[in-house]
């Protein structure tokens, strides 16, 4: 598999892209690298991807009801697969409830 950084560098439109554009492109590339040929992930694959690629955001969230709700939905035995839109909603939801978000908000932006 080709490293994400190399994939990102190969997208000509992002040569002078903003940090936010590159961040979202990275999320899309991580998703696409794990998705099936139809561009979807099983719920088990989604959970695994979140645990390996987003663990700093979900670490310590296990006791929060919303986190438990999200993970329970992924643990359900179901044929349903997750598309990119639903994956991004999961990322945003997990980010908003994360303790890491407060740390991010407290980062000094000026000297």
XYZ file of C-alpha atoms in Angstrom:
111
model
C 0.000 0.000 0.000
C 1.180 3.488 -0.837
C 1.787 5.750 2.192
C -0.864 8.439 2.770
C 1.747 11.223 2.543
C 2.746 10.032 -0.919
C -0.895 9.743 -2.004
C -1.549 13.244 -0.687
C 1.466 14.627 -2.537
C 0.218 13.100 -5.797
C -2.971 15.205 -5.790
C -1.980 18.184 -7.935
C -4.913 20.357 -6.837
C -3.553 20.274 -3.279
C -0.085 21.527 -4.171
C -0.905 24.819 -2.512
C -3.895 23.537 -0.570
C -4.770 24.789 2.870
C -4.119 22.790 6.021
C -7.864 22.129 6.311
C -8.076 20.866 2.728
C -5.138 18.567 3.350
C -6.674 17.325 6.613
C -9.936 16.386 4.924
C -8.098 14.829 1.991
C -6.083 12.733 4.436
C -9.322 11.531 6.083
C -10.735 10.645 2.659
C -7.563 8.771 1.683
C -7.477 6.799 4.954
C -11.123 5.858 4.406
C -10.649 4.967 0.721
C -7.611 2.810 1.470
C -9.768 0.670 3.782
C -13.023 0.711 1.814
C -14.266 -2.100 -0.402
C -14.595 -1.700 -4.196
C -18.024 -0.109 -3.676
C -16.424 2.553 -1.473
C -17.919 1.287 1.796
C -16.721 -0.224 5.067
C -18.337 -2.915 7.160
C -19.221 -1.836 10.676
C -16.425 -4.046 12.061
C -13.920 -2.477 9.661
C -15.151 0.980 10.641
C -14.652 0.225 14.328
C -11.171 -1.154 13.649
C -10.237 1.885 11.554
C -11.399 4.250 14.298
C -9.472 2.299 16.927
C -6.245 2.309 14.909
C -6.375 5.713 13.215
C -8.367 7.810 15.698
C -7.481 6.276 19.039
C -6.162 9.459 20.651
C -9.598 11.014 20.208
C -11.537 8.002 21.517
C -9.164 7.150 24.345
C -10.905 7.597 27.707
C -14.342 8.052 26.143
C -15.579 4.530 26.939
C -17.893 5.641 29.776
C -19.639 8.383 27.840
C -23.158 7.386 26.747
C -22.769 8.839 23.238
C -19.529 6.904 22.698
C -21.198 3.707 23.905
C -24.109 4.379 21.546
C -21.772 4.811 18.562
C -19.720 1.711 19.341
C -22.838 -0.365 20.062
C -24.194 0.565 16.633
C -20.924 -0.618 15.076
C -20.998 -3.865 17.092
C -24.488 -4.812 15.922
C -24.650 -7.823 13.653
C -25.754 -6.196 10.455
C -25.190 -6.321 6.733
C -25.262 -2.534 6.647
C -22.074 -0.866 5.560
C -20.770 2.614 6.283
C -20.267 5.063 3.431
C -17.843 7.991 3.500
C -20.514 10.482 4.575
C -21.513 8.365 7.582
C -17.846 7.800 8.409
C -17.205 11.555 8.496
C -20.253 12.044 10.741
C -18.769 9.451 13.116
C -15.420 11.274 13.094
C -17.044 14.612 13.862
C -19.219 13.091 16.606
C -16.236 11.410 18.249
C -14.174 14.579 17.959
C -16.860 16.735 19.579
C -17.143 14.446 22.613
C -13.407 13.899 22.965
C -11.411 15.166 25.912
C -8.667 15.894 23.386
C -10.868 18.599 21.834
C -10.535 20.725 24.972
C -6.769 20.377 24.809
C -6.874 21.429 21.148
C -8.962 24.480 22.051
C -6.400 25.455 24.686
C -3.448 25.442 22.283
C -1.910 28.906 22.104
C -2.159 30.392 18.630
C -0.016 33.462 19.298
C 3.433 33.924 20.774
